[in-house]
């Protein structure tokens, strides 16, 4: 293999795509969907694959692909019936090709004999059959069309040789005798005599296979010696001819004769001395071609009127099978020929019928040429069996493929042809992509781009922290830089996205195989193939999905007889559906099989000792079902080849969870099972909670965090309990083991019991026995105290919902405050004690260094906004290290919270307007923050809040919902929901409480876009928000250019009594990036000025209470240092008014209202002020 | 530089002169913040962010069994290795000097550091594995190190 690595990589990617399409096409053909079109597509895919392999010199791949292509060609031409056996052979060939492509370097050493033999076997059934046709043309002569039609069909169907026509001798004495016009011809055709006869529209008896007993056919015509029977073998000749020799007899008639007598390939036309400026070429016009015919050299020469020496017989006729390949090769030649001289095209009718392919030959590199799919110009003679089907559709395809040689989208079909929600597997699979707009990019390259974007962001941060950054102009630029670089990161992430359809492609085959093996009839329906996921997620989903689908087919779908007995359609159905759900993707795998047998699960769990009888009695359906997800569980009594080997759903679940996803099961006995997966869109960026431990920064993946408990002062003593060598706290009546991360990190070896006791002794300052005793009494007290608390939230949960501002860190031992992050490990929940929790951030995950593999406590590292590196915690590994993880679930007590999690959830109750209460599930929120009113920036009619250096648009619920408006206040609460496309904040006035429990939502009473419904909570009526709908109602604008941090905005006090002008002027100022406060008269302005500072005061003159001149005088009197500029904006336009304004202390007097003039004036005033400073 | 010579970047650790072939070096940087990584050998200083790339910083003094300064040396420099030599990896040294040609025939590959015995309580001290030889420079002897060994040895230590 001498090709460069990148070419080889391109080939591999492309070849896999071709294989996937071929495979899907074969499966669709097997189902009987539009067989001809499917086979045609398969043929083109296989052809391209072969071309690429040939180019790279991959002999074995080319051989297998070539043979498969031949078979497909035969199927396409209808010369072999499309049989299951053929399709099966082709699928096997696809598999073999797949394995060869996987190991490109070793492919030429692989043994492909079996695969080739199998394909050959299929092809042999298609070996052309020699036949002799003998019929009376008189039987055809009813209409002229019948005769011409007959001959046309004849040429299409078979290679024709040695035609003979004879008029039989008739008895002239007999009246009205008709002479017999007997036509006899030797045929070489693919198919049975019956098939050929039927296609020709003649009686089957007219066709004789030579070695059939003579006499079955008509007698040879008397009076004429039959031609020596041609040995019906295709022979190849090279023809080289100067067309000028044909000048007198006519080129057209020669070519007509030529195409009738032979199959013509590798046509080439050479014109010597093409000096166009000297007029038309006069030199030799050399025509050369490869001919295939059954005729002998002499016959051929005689028929074409040429000398025998014009033909050169080729020793070895190419096997039938190589024909398409040869044709493709000929394509280039003919393309070149057509390009160099279009005149012969008219001389040679078949060539002229081909579309001009000149552009392809002109600029395309060789790769493109040889991989281009079935070329129409390849077959010059219409007698060829393959000409007709491909001529119509392929020119566009081949030209397109040439235009962008190495092009392939990062993902496969970007948009399926049909409506995505209903697209069946086959149609989605075949959504052929317009590849012209895409390029293939290496993931590494994207990763590097991602790094660079991060670097850009960091450079900005460095810049921002320098002193010059205080300059407002620079601040604006920095803000934009920040937005651009994060937008860049997002875009790069998008480039990593691939449609999940790429993954789904392989499942039709899987289902088919499984169905076949099990003797079931199963149909797979695929929906949502267009949903896009990060490449790495797609890769990691492959195995779990395979397992689930296989399980569904094996355990779920019943045998046809059983289905019939139950009154179901005999064909079972498995549905694979992907859809967006917030920032996650939901993938649903449904089958309409027998469902999960609860009694079976119960019996099995008991038999395996996974759960005790008492435990099982207390489980509801869903909990029982989830037992299936435990290691070692299988319900089928018989272990089949496919599933039921005990390595099952637990592995699937673990893998999905490793992805940061979740898996849930539901099933209705007799009706089917639904497996629902939720996976994140991407692995590369995950939301994390940042925490500090010992001044080091750590990131805890948000998916692992359930809540945060904040303890301070005496609470710490009250709530921390010690049992033996483990610290606990009580959370809603449940014991929650605690892990002190500081100590975990201090011990390189997993903590032993004595380590843990030592840690406890250090933190509690007493010996373990006493601690345990204290804990025992403490827990009793705590237990009785909390029995009545029910579903009401404890104070700690409010702390979880509202991020507290971290206080200065105290020494760990004497800590009077304590942050406990409640996380989920593999099987258990526990609390991580950290020094502080900070914001939630979307971080870019980088793997740990290669030599640090095996550090269980860390899942990776990330670069923070300030350029520091933080380690990402692995909650499962930490639990193990701390000695918490009880690996064997059999010994683990039933997870008590499991039941709670099913139907109950934590919701946040909050108020926005004065009238309503709102409810939002806590898991829909990223965080909740209290902000003071002045942190809301207004730009135009939009509001923003800057949090964590990000600018978030603010949503007021009364804007989209029929609810009361928020009353102005000094302090607000903003809710930051989990977002899908862009982050935003919901403005609220107060958090009422967070409630844990079952919330029953009434979806009928109230309908509004953005609401799920209503509920009764805390004894009051509340509206349940649908944050995703709220997000979807966000206006489709991007943040304006200058919504920078409020301190960087110029602040303007607008004093104006007319409401109309107040709004108009304000709007203009805000659009220009000023922060505007409005008051209605001079007196109010003075009040505001006492509280806040401004860069500019713009005031009307004629106002109630205190007019503008008085205001100006008063301002200048009170603030002699002239900290701000003043502009009079009035309808008074006389010169004396202007003079009076300036005398009063205004810096400028402008007449209402030319907006641009106003803005210019304001800018000019602020500019001079700036310079003065 | 003649055929028999190679360029060596010289640097100081704990008052001694060491050298690394310049071809193994991607760059040199200073004044970095390091994020310690718990549960790693003392020779692992931690991660540092080098223009968006996370680099593992390794303390050569620790691996060579040299006295480790009690206080952090503010002038310490990080020698970044080429990916082929040590992927995403940098070596912390006290001070980098200049690049000097060392003729190959003046490199004695047989001599090792005097304190070369394996210390049981400090398994990460592996001078004999790291030292490629002793070279002669006008200003004295330079201990030539094989930087490719650093990650290999670290991996070996961790698997112990």
PDB file of C-alpha atoms in Angstrom, chain A residues 579-586 676 678 980 1028:
ATOM      1  CA  UNK A 579     -35.650  13.363  20.107  1.00  0.00           C
ATOM      2  CA  UNK A 580     -34.464  16.474  21.838  1.00  0.00           C
ATOM      3  CA  UNK A 581     -35.475  16.965  25.411  1.00  0.00           C
ATOM      4  CA  UNK A 582     -33.992  20.100  26.802  1.00  0.00           C
ATOM      5  CA  UNK A 583     -30.242  19.891  26.746  1.00  0.00           C
ATOM      6  CA  UNK A 584     -30.372  16.171  26.525  1.00  0.00           C
ATOM      7  CA  UNK A 585     -31.359  13.669  23.938  1.00  0.00           C
ATOM      8  CA  UNK A 586     -33.972  11.088  24.669  1.00  0.00           C
ATOM      9  CA  UNK A 676     -35.856   5.232  27.684  1.00  0.00           C
ATOM     10  CA  UNK A 678     -31.387  10.172  28.292  1.00  0.00           C
ATOM     11  CA  UNK A 980     -31.119  24.259  25.571  1.00  0.00           C
ATOM     12  CA  UNK A1028     -38.172  24.880  27.857  1.00  0.00           C
TER      13      UNK A1028
END
